[in-house]
PDB file of N, CA and C in Angstrom:
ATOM      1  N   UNK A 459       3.646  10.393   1.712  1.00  0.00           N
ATOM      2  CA  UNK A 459       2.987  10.099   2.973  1.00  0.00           C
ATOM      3  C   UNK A 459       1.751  10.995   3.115  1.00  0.00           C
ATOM      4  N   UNK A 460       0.697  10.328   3.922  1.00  0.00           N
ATOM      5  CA  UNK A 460      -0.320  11.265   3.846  1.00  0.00           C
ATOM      6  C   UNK A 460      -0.065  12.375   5.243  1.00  0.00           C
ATOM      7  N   UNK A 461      -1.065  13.159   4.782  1.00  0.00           N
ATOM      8  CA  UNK A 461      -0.932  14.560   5.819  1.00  0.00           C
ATOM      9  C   UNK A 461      -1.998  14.339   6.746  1.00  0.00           C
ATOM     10  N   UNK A 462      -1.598  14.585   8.089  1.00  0.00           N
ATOM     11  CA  UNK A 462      -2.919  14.822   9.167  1.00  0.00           C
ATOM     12  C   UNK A 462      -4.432  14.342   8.825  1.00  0.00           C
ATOM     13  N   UNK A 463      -4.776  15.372   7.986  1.00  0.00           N
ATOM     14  CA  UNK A 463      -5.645  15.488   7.406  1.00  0.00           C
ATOM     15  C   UNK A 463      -6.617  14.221   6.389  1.00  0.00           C
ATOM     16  N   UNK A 464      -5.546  14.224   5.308  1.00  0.00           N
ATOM     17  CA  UNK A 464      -5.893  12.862   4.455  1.00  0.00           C
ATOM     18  C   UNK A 464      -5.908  11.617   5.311  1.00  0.00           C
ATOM     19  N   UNK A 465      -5.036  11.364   6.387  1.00  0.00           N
ATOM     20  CA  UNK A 465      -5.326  10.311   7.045  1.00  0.00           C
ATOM     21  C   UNK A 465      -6.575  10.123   7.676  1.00  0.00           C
ATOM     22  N   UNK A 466      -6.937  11.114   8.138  1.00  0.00           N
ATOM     23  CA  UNK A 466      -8.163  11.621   9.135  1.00  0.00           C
ATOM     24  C   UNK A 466      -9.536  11.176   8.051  1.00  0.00           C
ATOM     25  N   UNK A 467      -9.255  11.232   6.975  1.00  0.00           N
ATOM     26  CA  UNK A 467     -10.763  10.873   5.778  1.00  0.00           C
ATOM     27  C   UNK A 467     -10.111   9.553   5.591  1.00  0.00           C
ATOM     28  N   UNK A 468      -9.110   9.299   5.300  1.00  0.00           N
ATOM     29  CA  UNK A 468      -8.609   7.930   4.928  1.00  0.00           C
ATOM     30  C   UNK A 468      -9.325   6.903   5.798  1.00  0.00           C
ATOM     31  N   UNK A 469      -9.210   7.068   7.325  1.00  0.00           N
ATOM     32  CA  UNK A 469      -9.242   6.398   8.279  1.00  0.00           C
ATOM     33  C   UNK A 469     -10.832   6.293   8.077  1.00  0.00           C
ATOM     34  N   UNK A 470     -11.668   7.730   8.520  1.00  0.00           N
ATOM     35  CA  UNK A 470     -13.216   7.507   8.309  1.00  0.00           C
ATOM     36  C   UNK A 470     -13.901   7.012   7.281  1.00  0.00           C
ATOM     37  N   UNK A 471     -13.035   6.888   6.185  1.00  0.00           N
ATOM     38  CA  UNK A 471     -13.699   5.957   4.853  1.00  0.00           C
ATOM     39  C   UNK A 471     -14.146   4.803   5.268  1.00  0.00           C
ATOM     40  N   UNK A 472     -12.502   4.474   5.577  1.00  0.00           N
ATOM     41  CA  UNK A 472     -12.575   2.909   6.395  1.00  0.00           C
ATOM     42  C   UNK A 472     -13.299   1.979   7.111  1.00  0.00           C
ATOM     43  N   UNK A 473     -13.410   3.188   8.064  1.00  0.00           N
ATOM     44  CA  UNK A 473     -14.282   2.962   9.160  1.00  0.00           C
ATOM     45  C   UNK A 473     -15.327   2.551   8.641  1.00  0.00           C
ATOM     46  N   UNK A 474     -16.312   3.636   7.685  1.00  0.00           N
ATOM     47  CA  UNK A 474     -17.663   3.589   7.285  1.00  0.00           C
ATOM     48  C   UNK A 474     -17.895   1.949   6.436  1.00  0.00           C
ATOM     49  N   UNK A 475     -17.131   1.640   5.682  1.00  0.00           N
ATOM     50  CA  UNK A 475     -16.965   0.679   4.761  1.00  0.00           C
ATOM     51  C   UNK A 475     -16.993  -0.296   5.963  1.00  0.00           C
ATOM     52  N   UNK A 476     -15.947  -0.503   7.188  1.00  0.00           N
ATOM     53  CA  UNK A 476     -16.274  -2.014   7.802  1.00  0.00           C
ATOM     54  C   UNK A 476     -17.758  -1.567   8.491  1.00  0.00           C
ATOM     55  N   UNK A 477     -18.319  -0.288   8.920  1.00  0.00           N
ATOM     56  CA  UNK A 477     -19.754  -0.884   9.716  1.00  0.00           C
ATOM     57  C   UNK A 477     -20.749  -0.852   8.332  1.00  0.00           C
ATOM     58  N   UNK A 478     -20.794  -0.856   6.826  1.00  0.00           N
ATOM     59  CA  UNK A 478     -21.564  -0.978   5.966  1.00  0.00           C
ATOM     60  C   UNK A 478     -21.490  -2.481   6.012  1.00  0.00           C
ATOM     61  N   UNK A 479     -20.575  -2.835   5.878  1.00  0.00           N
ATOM     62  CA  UNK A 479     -20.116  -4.282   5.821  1.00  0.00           C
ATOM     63  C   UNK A 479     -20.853  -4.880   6.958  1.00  0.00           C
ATOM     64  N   UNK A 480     -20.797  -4.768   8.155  1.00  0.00           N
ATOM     65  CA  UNK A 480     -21.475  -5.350   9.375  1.00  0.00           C
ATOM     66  C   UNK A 480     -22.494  -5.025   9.301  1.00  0.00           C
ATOM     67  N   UNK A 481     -23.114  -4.309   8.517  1.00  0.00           N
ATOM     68  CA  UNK A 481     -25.215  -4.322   8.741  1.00  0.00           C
ATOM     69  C   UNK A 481     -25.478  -4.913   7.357  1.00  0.00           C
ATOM     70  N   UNK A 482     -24.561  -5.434   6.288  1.00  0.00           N
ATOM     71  CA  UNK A 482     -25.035  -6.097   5.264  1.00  0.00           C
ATOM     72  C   UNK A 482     -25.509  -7.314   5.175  1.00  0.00           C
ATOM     73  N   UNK A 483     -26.921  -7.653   4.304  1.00  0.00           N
ATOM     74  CA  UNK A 483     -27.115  -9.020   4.705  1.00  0.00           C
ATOM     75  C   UNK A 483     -27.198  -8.927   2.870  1.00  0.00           C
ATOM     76  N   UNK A 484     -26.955  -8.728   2.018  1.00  0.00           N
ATOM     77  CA  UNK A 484     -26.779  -9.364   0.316  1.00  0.00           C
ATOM     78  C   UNK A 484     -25.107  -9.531   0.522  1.00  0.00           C
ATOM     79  N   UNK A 485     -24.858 -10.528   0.015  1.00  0.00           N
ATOM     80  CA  UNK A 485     -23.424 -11.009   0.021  1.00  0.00           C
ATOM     81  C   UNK A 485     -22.809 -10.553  -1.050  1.00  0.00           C
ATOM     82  N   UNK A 486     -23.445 -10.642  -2.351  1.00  0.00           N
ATOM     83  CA  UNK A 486     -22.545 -10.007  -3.324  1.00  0.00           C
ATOM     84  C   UNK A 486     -21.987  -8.613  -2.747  1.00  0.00           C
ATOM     85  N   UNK A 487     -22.777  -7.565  -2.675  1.00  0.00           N
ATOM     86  CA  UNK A 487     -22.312  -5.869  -1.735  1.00  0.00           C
ATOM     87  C   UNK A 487     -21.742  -6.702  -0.553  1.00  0.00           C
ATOM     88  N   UNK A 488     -21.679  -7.821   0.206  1.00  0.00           N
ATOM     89  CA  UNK A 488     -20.530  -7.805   0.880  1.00  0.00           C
ATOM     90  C   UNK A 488     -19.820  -8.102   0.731  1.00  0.00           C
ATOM     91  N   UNK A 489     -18.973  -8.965  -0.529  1.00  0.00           N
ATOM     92  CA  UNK A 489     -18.375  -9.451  -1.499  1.00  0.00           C
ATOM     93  C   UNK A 489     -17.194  -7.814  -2.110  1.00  0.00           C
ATOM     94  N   UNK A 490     -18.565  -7.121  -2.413  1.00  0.00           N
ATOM     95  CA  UNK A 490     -17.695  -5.662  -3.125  1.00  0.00           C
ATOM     96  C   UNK A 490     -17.185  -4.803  -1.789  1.00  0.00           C
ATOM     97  N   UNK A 491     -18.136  -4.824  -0.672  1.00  0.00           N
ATOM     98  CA  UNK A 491     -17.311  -4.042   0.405  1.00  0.00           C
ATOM     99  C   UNK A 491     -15.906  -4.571   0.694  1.00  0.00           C
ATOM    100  N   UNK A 492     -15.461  -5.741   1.174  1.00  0.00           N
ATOM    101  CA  UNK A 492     -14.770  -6.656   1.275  1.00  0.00           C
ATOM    102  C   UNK A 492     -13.262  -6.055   0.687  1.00  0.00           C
ATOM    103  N   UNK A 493     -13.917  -6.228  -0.973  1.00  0.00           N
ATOM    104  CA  UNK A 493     -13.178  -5.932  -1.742  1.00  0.00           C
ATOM    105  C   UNK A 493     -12.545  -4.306  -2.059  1.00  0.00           C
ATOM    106  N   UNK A 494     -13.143  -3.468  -1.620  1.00  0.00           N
ATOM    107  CA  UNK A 494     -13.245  -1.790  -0.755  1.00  0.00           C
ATOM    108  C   UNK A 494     -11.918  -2.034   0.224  1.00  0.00           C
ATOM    109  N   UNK A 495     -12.494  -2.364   1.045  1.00  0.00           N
ATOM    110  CA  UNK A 495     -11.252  -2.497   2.634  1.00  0.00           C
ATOM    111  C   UNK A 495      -9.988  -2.782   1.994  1.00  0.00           C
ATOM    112  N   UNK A 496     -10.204  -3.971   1.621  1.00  0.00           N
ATOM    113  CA  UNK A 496      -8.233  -4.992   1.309  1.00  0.00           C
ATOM    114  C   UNK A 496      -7.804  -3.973   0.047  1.00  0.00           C
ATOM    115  N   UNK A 497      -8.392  -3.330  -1.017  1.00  0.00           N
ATOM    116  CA  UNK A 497      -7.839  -2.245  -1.556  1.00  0.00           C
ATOM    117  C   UNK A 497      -7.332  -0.935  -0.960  1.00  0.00           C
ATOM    118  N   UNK A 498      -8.249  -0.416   0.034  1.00  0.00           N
ATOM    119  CA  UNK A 498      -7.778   0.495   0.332  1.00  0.00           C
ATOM    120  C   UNK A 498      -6.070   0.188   1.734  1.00  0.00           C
ATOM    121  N   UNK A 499      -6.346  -0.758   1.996  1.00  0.00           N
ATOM    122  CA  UNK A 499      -5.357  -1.471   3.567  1.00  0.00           C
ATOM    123  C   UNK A 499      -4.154  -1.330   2.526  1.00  0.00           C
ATOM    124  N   UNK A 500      -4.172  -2.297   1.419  1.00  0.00           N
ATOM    125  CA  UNK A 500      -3.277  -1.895   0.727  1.00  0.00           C
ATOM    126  C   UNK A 500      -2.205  -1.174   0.249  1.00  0.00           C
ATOM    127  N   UNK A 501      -3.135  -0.120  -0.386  1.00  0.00           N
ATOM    128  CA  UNK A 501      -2.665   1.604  -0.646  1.00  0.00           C
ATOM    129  C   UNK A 501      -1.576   2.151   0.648  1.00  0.00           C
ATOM    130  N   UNK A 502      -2.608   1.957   1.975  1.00  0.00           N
ATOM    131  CA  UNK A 502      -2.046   1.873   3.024  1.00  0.00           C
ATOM    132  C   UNK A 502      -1.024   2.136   3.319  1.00  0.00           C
ATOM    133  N   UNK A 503      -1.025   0.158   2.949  1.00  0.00           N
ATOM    134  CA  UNK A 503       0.469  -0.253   3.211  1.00  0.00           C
ATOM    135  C   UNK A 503       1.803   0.003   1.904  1.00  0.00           C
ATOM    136  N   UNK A 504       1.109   0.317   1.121  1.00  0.00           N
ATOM    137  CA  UNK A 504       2.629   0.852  -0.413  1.00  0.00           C
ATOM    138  C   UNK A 504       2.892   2.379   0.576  1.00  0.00           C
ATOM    139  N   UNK A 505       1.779   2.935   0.581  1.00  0.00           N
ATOM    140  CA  UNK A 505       2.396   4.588   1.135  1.00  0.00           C
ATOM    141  C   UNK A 505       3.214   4.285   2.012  1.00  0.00           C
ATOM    142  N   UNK A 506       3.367   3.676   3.322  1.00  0.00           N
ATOM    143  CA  UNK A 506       4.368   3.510   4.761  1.00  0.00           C
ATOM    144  C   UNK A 506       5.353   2.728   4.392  1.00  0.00           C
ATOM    145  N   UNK A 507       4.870   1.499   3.250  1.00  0.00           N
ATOM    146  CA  UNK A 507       6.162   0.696   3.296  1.00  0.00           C
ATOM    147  C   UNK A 507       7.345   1.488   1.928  1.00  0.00           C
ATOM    148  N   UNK A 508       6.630   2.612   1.466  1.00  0.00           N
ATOM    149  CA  UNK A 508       7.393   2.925   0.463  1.00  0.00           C
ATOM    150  C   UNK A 508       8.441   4.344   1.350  1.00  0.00           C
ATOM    151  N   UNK A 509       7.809   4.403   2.064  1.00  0.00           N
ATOM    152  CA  UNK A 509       8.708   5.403   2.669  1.00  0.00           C
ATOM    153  C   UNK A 509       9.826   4.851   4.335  1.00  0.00           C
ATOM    154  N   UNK A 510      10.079   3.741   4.213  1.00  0.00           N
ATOM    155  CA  UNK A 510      10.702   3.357   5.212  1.00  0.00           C
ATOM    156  C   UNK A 510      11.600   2.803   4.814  1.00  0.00           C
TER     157      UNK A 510
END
């Protein structure tokens, strides 16, 4: 599980990646951001669902 901390960068990665995504106008880089988010949501979700 992550700590305080790692969540706290985890979360602001995130963040940064969906407003890169919302000022993008080339689709391929929004194509790869896209593909950024649902990887990291992911990870996410193995860490919480692996510990419950």
């Amino acid at each position: 599980m992550l700590n305080r901390d790692e969540l706290f960068l985890f979360n602001r990665e995130l963040l940064f990646l969906v407003d890169q995504h919302s000022a993008c106008t080339d689709s391929s880089l929004k194509e790869m951001l896209v593909t950024q988010i649902v990887l990291m949501l992911a990870v996410l979700s193995q860490i919480y669902l692996s510990i419950s």
